[in-house]
CSV table of C-alpha atoms in Angstrom, one decimal:
chain,number,residue,atom,x,y,z
U,1,UNK,CA,23.6,-16.7,7.3
U,2,UNK,CA,27.2,-16.3,6.1
U,3,UNK,CA,29.7,-14.4,8.2
U,4,UNK,CA,30.1,-11.5,5.7
U,5,UNK,CA,26.4,-11.2,5.3
U,6,UNK,CA,25.9,-11.2,9.0
U,7,UNK,CA,28.3,-8.2,9.2
U,8,UNK,CA,26.3,-6.4,6.5
U,9,UNK,CA,22.9,-7.3,8.1
U,10,UNK,CA,23.9,-5.7,11.4
U,11,UNK,CA,23.9,-2.0,10.5
U,12,UNK,CA,25.0,0.8,12.7
U,13,UNK,CA,22.4,3.5,12.7
U,14,UNK,CA,23.6,6.4,10.7
U,15,UNK,CA,22.5,9.8,9.6
U,16,UNK,CA,21.5,10.8,6.1
U,17,UNK,CA,24.0,13.6,6.1
U,18,UNK,CA,26.7,11.7,4.4
U,19,UNK,CA,24.7,10.3,1.6
U,20,UNK,CA,25.7,13.2,-0.7
U,21,UNK,CA,29.4,12.3,-0.2
U,22,UNK,CA,28.7,8.6,-0.8
U,23,UNK,CA,26.7,9.5,-4.0
U,24,UNK,CA,29.5,11.7,-5.4
U,25,UNK,CA,32.2,9.2,-4.4
U,26,UNK,CA,30.7,5.9,-5.5
U,27,UNK,CA,28.2,6.6,-8.3
U,28,UNK,CA,30.5,6.7,-11.3
U,29,UNK,CA,32.5,3.6,-10.1
U,30,UNK,CA,29.3,1.6,-9.5
U,31,UNK,CA,28.0,2.6,-12.8
U,32,UNK,CA,31.2,1.4,-14.5
U,33,UNK,CA,31.2,-1.9,-12.6
U,34,UNK,CA,27.6,-2.6,-13.4
U,35,UNK,CA,28.1,-1.6,-17.1
U,36,UNK,CA,31.0,-4.0,-17.2
U,37,UNK,CA,28.8,-6.7,-15.6
U,38,UNK,CA,25.6,-6.3,-17.6
U,39,UNK,CA,27.4,-5.0,-20.7
U,40,UNK,CA,24.7,-2.4,-21.3
U,41,UNK,CA,25.6,1.2,-20.3
U,42,UNK,CA,21.9,2.3,-20.6
U,43,UNK,CA,20.6,-0.4,-18.3
U,44,UNK,CA,23.5,0.3,-15.9
U,45,UNK,CA,22.8,4.0,-15.7
U,46,UNK,CA,19.1,3.4,-15.0
U,47,UNK,CA,19.8,0.6,-12.5
U,48,UNK,CA,22.4,2.5,-10.5
U,49,UNK,CA,20.0,5.5,-10.4
U,50,UNK,CA,17.3,3.3,-9.1
U,51,UNK,CA,19.5,1.7,-6.5
U,52,UNK,CA,20.8,5.1,-5.4
U,53,UNK,CA,17.3,6.3,-4.8
U,54,UNK,CA,16.6,3.3,-2.7
U,55,UNK,CA,19.8,3.8,-0.8
U,56,UNK,CA,18.9,7.4,-0.2
U,57,UNK,CA,15.4,6.4,1.1
U,58,UNK,CA,17.0,3.9,3.5
U,59,UNK,CA,20.2,5.7,4.2
U,60,UNK,CA,19.7,5.6,8.0
U,61,UNK,CA,20.3,1.9,7.6
U,62,UNK,CA,22.3,1.4,4.4
U,63,UNK,CA,24.8,4.1,5.5
U,64,UNK,CA,25.8,2.0,8.5
U,65,UNK,CA,26.8,-1.0,6.4
U,66,UNK,CA,30.5,-1.8,6.1
U,67,UNK,CA,30.3,-1.3,2.3
U,68,UNK,CA,27.1,0.5,1.3
U,69,UNK,CA,28.4,0.4,-2.3
U,70,UNK,CA,28.0,-3.4,-2.2
U,71,UNK,CA,24.3,-3.0,-1.3
U,72,UNK,CA,23.8,-0.5,-4.1
U,73,UNK,CA,25.6,-2.8,-6.6
U,74,UNK,CA,23.5,-5.8,-5.6
U,75,UNK,CA,20.2,-3.8,-5.8
U,76,UNK,CA,21.2,-2.4,-9.2
U,77,UNK,CA,22.2,-5.8,-10.5
U,78,UNK,CA,18.9,-7.4,-9.2
U,79,UNK,CA,17.0,-4.5,-10.7
U,80,UNK,CA,18.7,-5.1,-14.1
U,81,UNK,CA,17.9,-8.8,-13.9
U,82,UNK,CA,14.3,-8.1,-13.0
U,83,UNK,CA,13.9,-5.6,-15.7
U,84,UNK,CA,15.2,-8.1,-18.3
U,85,UNK,CA,12.8,-10.8,-17.0
U,86,UNK,CA,9.9,-8.4,-17.2
U,87,UNK,CA,10.8,-7.7,-20.8
U,88,UNK,CA,11.3,-11.3,-21.4
U,89,UNK,CA,14.6,-10.9,-23.2
U,90,UNK,CA,18.2,-11.6,-22.7
U,91,UNK,CA,19.7,-8.9,-20.5
U,92,UNK,CA,23.3,-9.2,-21.7
U,93,UNK,CA,23.9,-8.6,-25.4
U,94,UNK,CA,25.9,-11.3,-27.3
U,95,UNK,CA,29.6,-10.8,-26.7
U,96,UNK,CA,31.4,-9.4,-29.8
U,97,UNK,CA,33.7,-11.8,-31.6
U,98,UNK,CA,37.3,-11.3,-30.7
U,99,UNK,CA,39.5,-9.5,-33.2
U,100,UNK,CA,42.5,-11.6,-34.3
U,101,UNK,CA,45.9,-10.8,-32.8
U,102,UNK,CA,44.5,-8.6,-30.1
U,103,UNK,CA,45.1,-10.1,-26.6
U,104,UNK,CA,42.7,-7.6,-25.0
U,105,UNK,CA,40.0,-8.4,-27.5
U,106,UNK,CA,40.4,-12.1,-26.7
U,107,UNK,CA,40.2,-11.4,-23.0
U,108,UNK,CA,37.2,-9.1,-23.5
U,109,UNK,CA,35.3,-11.8,-25.4
U,110,UNK,CA,36.3,-14.4,-22.8
U,111,UNK,CA,35.1,-12.2,-20.0
U,112,UNK,CA,31.9,-11.4,-21.9
U,113,UNK,CA,31.3,-15.1,-22.3
U,114,UNK,CA,31.6,-15.9,-18.6
U,115,UNK,CA,28.4,-16.9,-16.8
U,116,UNK,CA,26.8,-13.8,-15.3
U,117,UNK,CA,27.5,-14.7,-11.8
U,118,UNK,CA,31.1,-15.4,-12.5
U,119,UNK,CA,31.5,-12.1,-14.4
U,120,UNK,CA,30.0,-10.2,-11.5
U,121,UNK,CA,32.6,-11.6,-9.1
U,122,UNK,CA,35.5,-11.0,-11.6
U,123,UNK,CA,34.4,-7.4,-12.1
U,124,UNK,CA,34.1,-6.7,-8.4
U,125,UNK,CA,37.4,-8.3,-7.6
U,126,UNK,CA,39.6,-6.9,-10.4
U,127,UNK,CA,37.8,-3.7,-11.3
U,128,UNK,CA,36.4,-2.6,-8.0
U,129,UNK,CA,39.3,-4.2,-6.1
U,130,UNK,CA,36.9,-5.4,-3.4
U,131,UNK,CA,38.0,-8.1,-0.9
U,132,UNK,CA,36.4,-11.5,-1.0
U,133,UNK,CA,34.4,-10.7,2.1
U,134,UNK,CA,33.1,-7.5,0.6
U,135,UNK,CA,32.1,-9.3,-2.6
U,136,UNK,CA,30.4,-12.0,-0.5
U,137,UNK,CA,28.5,-9.4,1.5
U,138,UNK,CA,27.5,-7.4,-1.6
U,139,UNK,CA,26.2,-10.5,-3.5
U,140,UNK,CA,24.8,-12.2,-0.3
U,141,UNK,CA,26.7,-15.4,-1.0
U,142,UNK,CA,29.3,-17.2,1.2
U,143,UNK,CA,32.9,-16.2,0.8
U,144,UNK,CA,33.6,-19.8,-0.2
U,145,UNK,CA,31.3,-19.4,-3.2
U,146,UNK,CA,33.1,-16.2,-4.2
U,147,UNK,CA,36.4,-18.1,-4.1
U,148,UNK,CA,35.1,-20.9,-6.2
U,149,UNK,CA,33.5,-18.6,-8.7
U,150,UNK,CA,36.7,-16.6,-9.0
U,151,UNK,CA,38.7,-19.8,-9.3
U,152,UNK,CA,36.5,-21.2,-12.1
U,153,UNK,CA,36.4,-17.8,-13.9
U,154,UNK,CA,40.2,-17.5,-13.9
U,155,UNK,CA,40.6,-21.1,-15.1
U,156,UNK,CA,38.2,-20.4,-17.9
U,157,UNK,CA,39.9,-17.2,-18.9
U,158,UNK,CA,43.4,-18.8,-18.8
U,159,UNK,CA,42.2,-21.6,-21.0
U,160,UNK,CA,40.6,-19.2,-23.5
U,161,UNK,CA,43.8,-17.1,-23.6
U,162,UNK,CA,45.9,-20.2,-24.0
U,163,UNK,CA,43.7,-21.5,-26.9
U,164,UNK,CA,43.9,-18.1,-28.6
U,165,UNK,CA,47.7,-18.0,-28.3
U,166,UNK,CA,48.0,-21.5,-29.7
U,167,UNK,CA,45.7,-20.7,-32.7
U,168,UNK,CA,47.6,-17.6,-33.5
L,1,UNK,CA,51.8,-9.7,-16.9
L,2,UNK,CA,49.6,-12.0,-14.8
L,3,UNK,CA,46.0,-12.8,-15.7
L,4,UNK,CA,44.9,-10.8,-12.7
L,5,UNK,CA,46.9,-7.8,-13.8
L,6,UNK,CA,45.5,-8.2,-17.4
L,7,UNK,CA,42.0,-8.2,-16.0
L,8,UNK,CA,42.5,-5.1,-14.0
L,9,UNK,CA,44.0,-3.4,-17.0
L,10,UNK,CA,41.3,-4.6,-19.3
L,11,UNK,CA,38.5,-3.4,-17.0
L,12,UNK,CA,40.3,0.0,-16.6
L,13,UNK,CA,40.4,0.5,-20.3
L,14,UNK,CA,36.9,-0.7,-20.8
L,15,UNK,CA,35.6,1.5,-18.0
L,16,UNK,CA,37.5,4.5,-19.5
L,17,UNK,CA,35.8,4.0,-22.8
L,18,UNK,CA,32.4,4.3,-21.1
L,19,UNK,CA,30.8,7.7,-21.3
L,20,UNK,CA,30.3,9.3,-17.8
L,21,UNK,CA,26.8,8.5,-16.7
L,22,UNK,CA,24.4,11.4,-16.9
L,23,UNK,CA,23.8,12.7,-13.4
L,24,UNK,CA,20.0,12.7,-13.5
L,25,UNK,CA,19.6,12.1,-9.8
L,26,UNK,CA,21.5,15.0,-8.3
L,27,UNK,CA,18.6,17.4,-8.6
L,28,UNK,CA,16.1,14.7,-7.5
L,29,UNK,CA,18.3,14.0,-4.4
L,30,UNK,CA,18.6,17.6,-3.6
L,31,UNK,CA,14.9,18.2,-3.9
L,32,UNK,CA,14.3,15.0,-1.8
L,33,UNK,CA,16.7,16.3,0.9
L,34,UNK,CA,14.8,19.5,1.2
L,35,UNK,CA,11.5,17.7,1.3
L,36,UNK,CA,12.8,15.2,3.7
L,37,UNK,CA,14.1,17.9,5.9
L,38,UNK,CA,10.6,19.4,6.0
L,39,UNK,CA,9.1,16.0,6.6
L,40,UNK,CA,11.7,15.3,9.3
L,41,UNK,CA,10.3,18.2,11.3
L,42,UNK,CA,6.8,16.9,10.9
L,43,UNK,CA,7.8,13.3,11.7
L,44,UNK,CA,9.7,14.4,14.7
L,45,UNK,CA,6.7,16.4,15.9
L,46,UNK,CA,4.4,13.5,15.3
L,47,UNK,CA,6.7,11.1,17.0
L,48,UNK,CA,7.0,13.4,20.0
L,49,UNK,CA,3.2,13.8,20.0
L,50,UNK,CA,2.8,10.1,19.7
L,51,UNK,CA,5.2,9.5,22.6
L,52,UNK,CA,3.1,11.8,24.7
L,53,UNK,CA,-0.3,10.9,23.3
L,54,UNK,CA,-0.2,7.1,22.9
L,55,UNK,CA,0.5,6.3,26.6
L,56,UNK,CA,-2.2,8.8,27.5
L,57,UNK,CA,-4.5,7.2,25.0
L,58,UNK,CA,-3.6,3.7,26.1
L,59,UNK,CA,-3.9,4.8,29.7
L,60,UNK,CA,-7.3,6.1,29.1
L,61,UNK,CA,-8.3,2.9,27.5
L,62,UNK,CA,-6.7,0.5,29.9
L,63,UNK,CA,-4.4,-2.3,28.6
L,64,UNK,CA,-3.9,-2.7,24.9
L,65,UNK,CA,-7.3,-3.7,23.4
L,66,UNK,CA,-7.9,-6.2,20.7
L,67,UNK,CA,-9.8,-5.3,17.6
L,68,UNK,CA,-12.8,-7.3,18.9
L,69,UNK,CA,-13.0,-4.9,21.9
L,70,UNK,CA,-14.9,-2.4,19.9
L,71,UNK,CA,-16.4,-0.6,22.7
L,72,UNK,CA,-13.0,0.4,24.1
L,73,UNK,CA,-11.7,1.7,20.8
L,74,UNK,CA,-8.3,1.0,19.4
L,75,UNK,CA,-4.9,1.0,21.2
L,76,UNK,CA,-2.6,1.7,18.4
L,77,UNK,CA,0.7,3.2,17.3
L,78,UNK,CA,0.8,3.2,13.5
L,79,UNK,CA,-1.2,3.5,10.4
L,80,UNK,CA,-1.8,5.8,7.5
L,81,UNK,CA,-3.9,8.9,7.0
L,82,UNK,CA,-5.2,7.2,4.0
L,83,UNK,CA,-7.7,4.5,4.9
L,84,UNK,CA,-7.7,5.8,8.5
L,85,UNK,CA,-11.4,5.2,8.5
L,86,UNK,CA,-11.0,1.5,7.9
L,87,UNK,CA,-10.9,-0.7,10.9
L,88,UNK,CA,-11.7,0.9,14.2
L,89,UNK,CA,-10.0,4.2,13.5
L,90,UNK,CA,-12.9,6.5,13.0
L,91,UNK,CA,-12.6,8.2,16.3
L,92,UNK,CA,-8.9,9.0,15.9
L,93,UNK,CA,-7.5,12.4,15.0
L,94,UNK,CA,-7.4,13.0,11.3
L,95,UNK,CA,-3.8,13.9,11.1
L,96,UNK,CA,-2.6,11.5,13.7
L,97,UNK,CA,-1.2,8.9,11.3
L,98,UNK,CA,0.8,7.4,14.1
L,99,UNK,CA,-2.4,6.4,15.8
L,100,UNK,CA,-4.9,5.2,13.3
L,101,UNK,CA,-5.1,1.4,13.3
L,102,UNK,CA,-5.9,-1.4,15.8
L,103,UNK,CA,-3.3,-3.3,17.7
L,104,UNK,CA,-4.0,-7.0,17.8
L,105,UNK,CA,-3.4,-9.0,20.9
L,106,UNK,CA,-3.3,-12.4,19.4
L,107,UNK,CA,-2.4,-14.1,16.2
L,108,UNK,CA,-6.0,-15.3,15.8
L,109,UNK,CA,-7.2,-11.7,15.8
L,110,UNK,CA,-4.5,-10.7,13.3
L,111,UNK,CA,-5.6,-13.6,11.0
L,112,UNK,CA,-9.2,-12.6,11.4
L,113,UNK,CA,-8.4,-9.0,10.4
L,114,UNK,CA,-6.3,-9.9,7.4
L,115,UNK,CA,-8.4,-10.2,4.2
L,116,UNK,CA,-5.4,-11.4,2.2
L,117,UNK,CA,-2.6,-13.2,3.9
L,118,UNK,CA,0.3,-14.4,1.8
L,119,UNK,CA,4.0,-14.8,1.2
L,120,UNK,CA,5.5,-12.6,-1.5
L,121,UNK,CA,8.7,-11.2,-2.9
L,122,UNK,CA,9.2,-7.5,-3.3
L,123,UNK,CA,9.5,-6.7,-7.0
L,124,UNK,CA,9.4,-2.9,-7.1
L,125,UNK,CA,9.0,0.1,-4.8
L,126,UNK,CA,7.4,3.2,-6.3
L,127,UNK,CA,6.8,6.6,-5.0
L,128,UNK,CA,3.1,7.0,-4.6
L,129,UNK,CA,2.8,10.8,-4.2
L,130,UNK,CA,2.2,12.7,-1.0
L,131,UNK,CA,-0.7,14.4,0.7
L,132,UNK,CA,-1.2,17.1,3.3
L,133,UNK,CA,-0.7,20.8,3.4
L,134,UNK,CA,2.5,22.4,1.9
L,135,UNK,CA,5.5,21.8,4.1
L,136,UNK,CA,3.7,19.0,5.9
L,137,UNK,CA,3.3,16.5,3.1
L,138,UNK,CA,3.4,12.9,4.0
L,139,UNK,CA,4.7,10.6,1.3
L,140,UNK,CA,3.6,7.1,0.4
L,141,UNK,CA,5.3,4.2,-1.3
L,142,UNK,CA,3.6,1.6,-3.4
L,143,UNK,CA,5.4,-1.7,-2.9
L,144,UNK,CA,4.7,-4.2,-5.7
L,145,UNK,CA,5.1,-7.8,-4.5
L,146,UNK,CA,5.0,-10.9,-6.5
L,147,UNK,CA,2.6,-13.4,-4.9
L,148,UNK,CA,4.1,-16.6,-3.5
L,149,UNK,CA,1.6,-18.7,-1.4
L,150,UNK,CA,-1.8,-17.3,-0.6
L,151,UNK,CA,-2.8,-18.5,2.9
L,152,UNK,CA,-6.1,-16.6,3.2
L,153,UNK,CA,-8.3,-14.8,0.8
L,154,UNK,CA,-7.5,-14.6,-2.9
L,155,UNK,CA,-4.9,-12.4,-4.6
L,156,UNK,CA,-6.1,-10.1,-7.4
L,157,UNK,CA,-3.3,-11.3,-9.7
L,158,UNK,CA,0.3,-12.4,-9.8
L,159,UNK,CA,1.3,-9.2,-8.0
L,160,UNK,CA,-0.2,-7.1,-5.2
L,161,UNK,CA,0.5,-3.5,-4.6
L,162,UNK,CA,0.8,-2.5,-0.9
L,163,UNK,CA,0.6,1.2,0.0
L,164,UNK,CA,2.5,2.4,3.1
L,165,UNK,CA,3.8,5.6,4.5
L,166,UNK,CA,7.3,6.2,3.1
L,167,UNK,CA,8.8,6.8,6.5
L,168,UNK,CA,6.8,4.2,8.4
L,169,UNK,CA,9.7,1.8,8.6
L,170,UNK,CA,12.5,4.4,8.7
L,171,UNK,CA,13.6,4.2,12.3
L,172,UNK,CA,16.1,2.3,14.4
L,173,UNK,CA,13.3,0.2,15.8
L,174,UNK,CA,12.0,-0.9,12.5
L,175,UNK,CA,13.2,-3.1,9.7
L,176,UNK,CA,12.8,-1.7,6.2
L,177,UNK,CA,11.2,-4.5,4.1
L,178,UNK,CA,10.4,-2.5,1.0
L,179,UNK,CA,13.4,-3.4,-1.1
L,180,UNK,CA,13.7,-5.5,-4.2
L,181,UNK,CA,14.1,-9.2,-3.6
L,182,UNK,CA,12.9,-9.1,0.1
L,183,UNK,CA,10.7,-12.1,0.9
L,184,UNK,CA,7.8,-11.3,3.2
L,185,UNK,CA,4.7,-12.5,4.9
L,186,UNK,CA,1.9,-9.9,4.7
L,187,UNK,CA,-1.4,-9.6,6.5
L,188,UNK,CA,-3.3,-7.2,4.2
L,189,UNK,CA,-6.7,-5.5,3.8
L,190,UNK,CA,-7.9,-3.9,0.6
L,191,UNK,CA,-7.6,-0.1,0.6
L,192,UNK,CA,-10.9,1.6,1.1
L,193,UNK,CA,-9.7,4.7,-0.6
L,194,UNK,CA,-7.6,3.4,-3.5
L,195,UNK,CA,-9.3,0.6,-5.4
L,196,UNK,CA,-6.9,-2.2,-6.3
L,197,UNK,CA,-4.4,-1.3,-3.6
L,198,UNK,CA,-3.8,-3.1,-0.3
L,199,UNK,CA,-2.7,-1.8,3.0
L,200,UNK,CA,-1.3,-3.6,6.1
L,201,UNK,CA,-4.4,-5.1,7.7
L,202,UNK,CA,-6.6,-2.3,8.9
L,203,UNK,CA,-3.7,0.1,9.0
L,204,UNK,CA,-1.5,-1.7,11.5
L,205,UNK,CA,2.1,-1.6,10.5
L,206,UNK,CA,3.6,-3.1,13.6
L,207,UNK,CA,2.2,-6.6,13.5
L,208,UNK,CA,1.3,-7.3,9.8
L,209,UNK,CA,4.6,-7.6,8.0
L,210,UNK,CA,7.4,-10.2,8.5
L,211,UNK,CA,10.6,-10.6,6.5
L,212,UNK,CA,11.4,-14.2,5.6
L,213,UNK,CA,14.9,-15.7,5.6
L,214,UNK,CA,14.9,-19.3,4.7
L,215,UNK,CA,12.1,-20.5,7.0
L,216,UNK,CA,12.8,-17.9,9.7
L,217,UNK,CA,10.6,-14.8,10.3
L,218,UNK,CA,11.8,-11.4,11.3
L,219,UNK,CA,9.4,-8.8,12.6
L,220,UNK,CA,9.5,-5.4,11.0
L,221,UNK,CA,8.8,-3.9,14.4
L,222,UNK,CA,10.6,-6.3,16.8
L,223,UNK,CA,9.6,-4.4,19.9
L,224,UNK,CA,5.9,-5.4,19.4
L,225,UNK,CA,4.9,-8.2,21.7
L,226,UNK,CA,2.6,-10.0,19.2
L,227,UNK,CA,5.2,-9.5,16.4
L,228,UNK,CA,7.8,-11.1,18.6
L,229,UNK,CA,5.5,-14.1,19.1
L,230,UNK,CA,4.8,-14.4,15.4
L,231,UNK,CA,8.5,-14.0,14.5
L,232,UNK,CA,9.4,-16.8,16.9
L,233,UNK,CA,7.5,-19.2,14.7
L,234,UNK,CA,8.9,-20.8,11.6
L,235,UNK,CA,7.3,-20.1,8.3
L,236,UNK,CA,5.7,-23.6,8.1
L,237,UNK,CA,4.3,-23.1,11.6
L,238,UNK,CA,2.8,-19.8,10.7
L,239,UNK,CA,1.4,-21.1,7.5
L,240,UNK,CA,-0.3,-24.0,9.4
L,241,UNK,CA,-1.7,-21.6,12.0
L,242,UNK,CA,-3.0,-19.2,9.5
L,243,UNK,CA,-4.6,-21.8,7.3
L,244,UNK,CA,-6.3,-23.4,10.3
L,245,UNK,CA,-7.9,-20.0,10.9
């Protein structure tokens, strides 16, 4: 078990009373993060709702985690993946082609083309602003894996941006 | 602007362009809170009753009995009002869901009691409705698990649905296993009241469910003596023992 996960797997017992506050504070942000990861707002809405219900049912435990939002994100992401598997189809829609002369469009297409696991790490790091340890705990992977996924993602994105710059 | 800053900015703009998610849950959560508050009173009452009643029951029966000790009746702490008639629970109070199933004293007994013993991965957890008089409803969850290895019996299909009390694992001394992706070992019996569903073997929650991490086992009720012994085994050891019968 990795260090960060160990932290998350040793919950402090908590009361359900603060679930409302957590729900109000985190729901929209988690929805946005998941929508950016799975690139399907409808799936993200449903997945976060599902994960929030499960968090609510287990709040005595989840509420004691260092980053309950990480748990909700992982459950929502797994739910999205399972649903896609059940429906036997690609979860993530094809990335749109970049519009010429638009740096953000190139970046958007490059992010969309990242492997799912790398995109999840990039979204959590640069959108949610979570630490490497928080990401590791949320995704249940070692911190070293987070670092390497982040490193590979940034290298890919840099390369894509550089190619686009040269072509333009 | 660095790539990291570009990414933050890109995500901020992309997130801003998303419509706010519809807040479909707020009412559900509020309703759930009210229901849970009502249930909390019942659960607390039942827990207190159990704390008082179980030692008395066990005391009247002597040391914890095995299922095979039929003449002594069960010494038990958990179960479900549904299927309470299965196993040796017939003589127990109808509403005493904390005391409706047998407690096993050895792994051999547990294996003998399990009609279907398997490894599985939790796929989905569904609300399964509630029963009981208004204000005292007790809710169930249906946990859909994808079958891994079947060690005993035969699975009805690629998935098995296990019905349990919603709050059965909600306590500081229990591990909640009913969440997506959790790998588990289950000792199950078919439900006598709901065809197609399974329940923890003869309504024993304490000793019949183990969470699997790699090859390690984690008891969902770590305070239970037999559960501790089972959890001390590795997954291959438990598999071997179960298959040997």
